[in-house]
Each structure stands twice: as C-alpha cells, then as structure tokens.
mmCIF file of C-alpha atoms in Angstrom:
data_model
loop_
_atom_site.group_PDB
_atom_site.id
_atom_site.type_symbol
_atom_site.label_atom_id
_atom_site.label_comp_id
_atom_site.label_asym_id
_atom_site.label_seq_id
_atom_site.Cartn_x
_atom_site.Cartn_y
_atom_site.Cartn_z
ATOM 1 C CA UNK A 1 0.000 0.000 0.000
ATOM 2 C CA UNK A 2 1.472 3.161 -1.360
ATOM 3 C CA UNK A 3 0.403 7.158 0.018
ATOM 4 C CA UNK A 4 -0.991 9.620 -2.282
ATOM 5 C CA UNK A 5 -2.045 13.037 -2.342
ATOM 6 C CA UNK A 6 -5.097 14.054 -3.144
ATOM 7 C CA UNK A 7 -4.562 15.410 -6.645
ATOM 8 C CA UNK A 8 -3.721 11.576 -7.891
ATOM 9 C CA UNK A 9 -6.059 9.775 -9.553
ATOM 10 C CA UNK A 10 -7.978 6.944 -8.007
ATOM 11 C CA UNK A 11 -7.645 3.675 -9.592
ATOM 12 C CA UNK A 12 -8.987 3.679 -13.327
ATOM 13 C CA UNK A 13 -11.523 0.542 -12.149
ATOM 14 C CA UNK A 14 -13.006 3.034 -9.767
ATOM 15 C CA UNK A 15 -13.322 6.274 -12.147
ATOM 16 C CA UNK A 16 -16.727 7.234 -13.742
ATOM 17 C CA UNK A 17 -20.427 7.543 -12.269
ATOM 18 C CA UNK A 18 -21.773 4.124 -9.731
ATOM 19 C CA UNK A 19 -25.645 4.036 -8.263
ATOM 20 C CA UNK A 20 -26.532 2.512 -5.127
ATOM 21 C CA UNK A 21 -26.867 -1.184 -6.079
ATOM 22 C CA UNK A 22 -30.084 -1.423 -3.679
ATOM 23 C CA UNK A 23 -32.004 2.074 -4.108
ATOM 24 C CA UNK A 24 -30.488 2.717 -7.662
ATOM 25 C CA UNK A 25 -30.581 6.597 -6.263
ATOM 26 C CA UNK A 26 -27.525 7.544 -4.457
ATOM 27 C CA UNK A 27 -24.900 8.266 -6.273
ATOM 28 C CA UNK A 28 -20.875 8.138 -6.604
ATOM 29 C CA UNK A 29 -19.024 9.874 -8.780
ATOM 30 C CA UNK A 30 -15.168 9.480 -9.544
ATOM 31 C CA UNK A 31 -13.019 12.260 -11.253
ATOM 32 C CA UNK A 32 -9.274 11.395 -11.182
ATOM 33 C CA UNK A 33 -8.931 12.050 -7.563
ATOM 34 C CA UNK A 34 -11.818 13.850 -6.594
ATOM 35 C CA UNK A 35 -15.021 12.123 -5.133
ATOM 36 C CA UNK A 36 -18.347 12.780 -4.783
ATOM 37 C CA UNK A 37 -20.834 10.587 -2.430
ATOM 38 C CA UNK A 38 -24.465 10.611 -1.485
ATOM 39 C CA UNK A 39 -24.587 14.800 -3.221
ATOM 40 C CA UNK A 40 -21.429 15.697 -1.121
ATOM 41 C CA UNK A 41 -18.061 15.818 -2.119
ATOM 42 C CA UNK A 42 -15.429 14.370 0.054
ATOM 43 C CA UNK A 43 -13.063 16.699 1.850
ATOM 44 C CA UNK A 44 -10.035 14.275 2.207
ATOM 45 C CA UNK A 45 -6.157 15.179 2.606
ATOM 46 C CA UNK A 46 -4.359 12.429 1.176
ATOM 47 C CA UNK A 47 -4.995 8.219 0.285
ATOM 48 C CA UNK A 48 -3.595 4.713 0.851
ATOM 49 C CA UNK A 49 -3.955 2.700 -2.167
ATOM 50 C CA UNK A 50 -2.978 -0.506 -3.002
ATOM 51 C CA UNK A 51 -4.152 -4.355 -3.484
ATOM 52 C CA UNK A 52 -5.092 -6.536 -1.065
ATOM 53 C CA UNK A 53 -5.676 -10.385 -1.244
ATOM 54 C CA UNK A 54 -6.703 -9.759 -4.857
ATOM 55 C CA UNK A 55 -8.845 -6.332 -3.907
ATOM 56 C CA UNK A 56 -8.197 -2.849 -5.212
ATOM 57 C CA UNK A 57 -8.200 -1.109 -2.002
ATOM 58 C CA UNK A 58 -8.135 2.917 -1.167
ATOM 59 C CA UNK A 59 -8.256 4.446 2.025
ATOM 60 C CA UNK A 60 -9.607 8.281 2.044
ATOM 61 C CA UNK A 61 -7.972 9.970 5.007
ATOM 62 C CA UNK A 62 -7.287 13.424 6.762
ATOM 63 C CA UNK A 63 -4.039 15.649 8.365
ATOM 64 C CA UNK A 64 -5.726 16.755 11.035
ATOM 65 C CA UNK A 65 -5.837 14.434 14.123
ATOM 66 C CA UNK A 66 -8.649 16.513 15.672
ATOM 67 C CA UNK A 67 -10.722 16.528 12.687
ATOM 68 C CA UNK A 68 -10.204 12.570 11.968
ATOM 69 C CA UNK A 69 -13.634 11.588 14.329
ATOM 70 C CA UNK A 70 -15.817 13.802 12.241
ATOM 71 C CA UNK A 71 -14.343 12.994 9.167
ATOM 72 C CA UNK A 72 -14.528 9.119 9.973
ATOM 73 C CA UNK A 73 -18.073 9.788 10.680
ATOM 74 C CA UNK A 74 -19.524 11.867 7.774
ATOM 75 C CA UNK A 75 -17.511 10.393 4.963
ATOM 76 C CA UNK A 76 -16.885 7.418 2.882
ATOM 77 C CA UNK A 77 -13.456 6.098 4.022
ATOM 78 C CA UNK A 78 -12.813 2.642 2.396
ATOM 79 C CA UNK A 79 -13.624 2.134 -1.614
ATOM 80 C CA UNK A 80 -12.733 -1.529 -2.361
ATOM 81 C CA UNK A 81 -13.199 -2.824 -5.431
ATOM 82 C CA UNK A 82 -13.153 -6.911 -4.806
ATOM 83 C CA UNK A 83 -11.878 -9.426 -7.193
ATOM 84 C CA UNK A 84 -14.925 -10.774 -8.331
ATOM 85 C CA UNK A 85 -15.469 -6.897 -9.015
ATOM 86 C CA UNK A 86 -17.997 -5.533 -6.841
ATOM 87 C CA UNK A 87 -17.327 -2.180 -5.494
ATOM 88 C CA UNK A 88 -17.628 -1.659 -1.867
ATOM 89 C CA UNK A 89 -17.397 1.645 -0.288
ATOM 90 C CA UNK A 90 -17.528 2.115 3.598
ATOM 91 C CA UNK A 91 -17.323 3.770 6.914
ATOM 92 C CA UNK A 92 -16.969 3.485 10.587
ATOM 93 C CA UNK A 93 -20.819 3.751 10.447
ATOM 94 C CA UNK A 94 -22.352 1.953 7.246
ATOM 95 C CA UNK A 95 -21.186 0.021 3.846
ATOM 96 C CA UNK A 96 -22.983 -0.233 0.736
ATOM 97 C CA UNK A 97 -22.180 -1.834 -2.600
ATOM 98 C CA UNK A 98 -22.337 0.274 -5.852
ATOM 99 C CA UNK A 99 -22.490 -1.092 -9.640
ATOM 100 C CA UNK A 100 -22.003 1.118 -12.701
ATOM 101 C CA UNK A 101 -24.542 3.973 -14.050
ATOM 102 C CA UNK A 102 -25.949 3.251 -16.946
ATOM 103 C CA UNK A 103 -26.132 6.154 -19.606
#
C-alpha cells in the first residue's frame, strides 16, 4: 500500500459515475482524484492505495488528528473494489455496494 495526495487519480476501475446497487438513487461519482458521495463531495487530505488479497483497495484519510472523528463519521473512508469486481465503499458507520450507471 502506497500514500498519495489528493490530486492523484484513483484507480482507473473506480473512475466514472456508480448508483446505489439497492435504491439505484444515491450516487458516486469518480473524477481522477476527486469524489463525490451521497450529493457531497469528500473533503479528504491524502490516500492509501494498493491491493489486497486480490482487492483494489483505497483508504480516504485526513491531516488533522482533531478533525479525523468527524471525518470518519460523515464520509466514505474505504472504496474496495473486490476481485470478483464488486465495489464496496464504507465507513466506521455503514457500507454499501455500488455497480455502474448506466447512460
């Protein structure tokens, strides 16, 4: 697992628009580095990417020690892509599974 700033791209498997695989409503959007989740984008500082058993893995986090509760709390943290190729994005609070928007 490698650290990145912010500017650098997210894995291309990960880049483009994703819908909620349940509700088919919320949204996830992926722009080289920049993300945007549930109408919000996310305010993150740097990344951990890497692969995992198999699993494109990316960890969203923050400088800011003081800030890292709230952030952990309001934002998408974990985007893991596994190797059967469902995308999984998570929190310390909730996880949900997104598939590809089609358009």
């Amino acid at each position: 697992m490698k650290e990145f700033d912010r500017s650098a791209p997210l894995p291309a498997e990960m880049q483009g628009r994703w819908v909620e695989a349940e509700d088919g409503q919320s949204e996830l959007v992926i722009e080289g580095g920049e993300i945007t989740c549930f109408g919000a984008r996310v305010d993150y500082d740097y990344k951990i990417m890497g692969i995992e058993d198999g699993a494109i893995v990316v960890s969203l986090k923050v400088n800011d020690l003081d800030r890292e509760d709230k952030f952990q709390q309001a934002n998408i943290t974990e985007l893991v892509i596994t190797p059967e190729g469902e995308f999984h994005v998570y929190n310390v609070s909730f996880s949900s599974q997104f598939v590809r928007a089609i358009n």
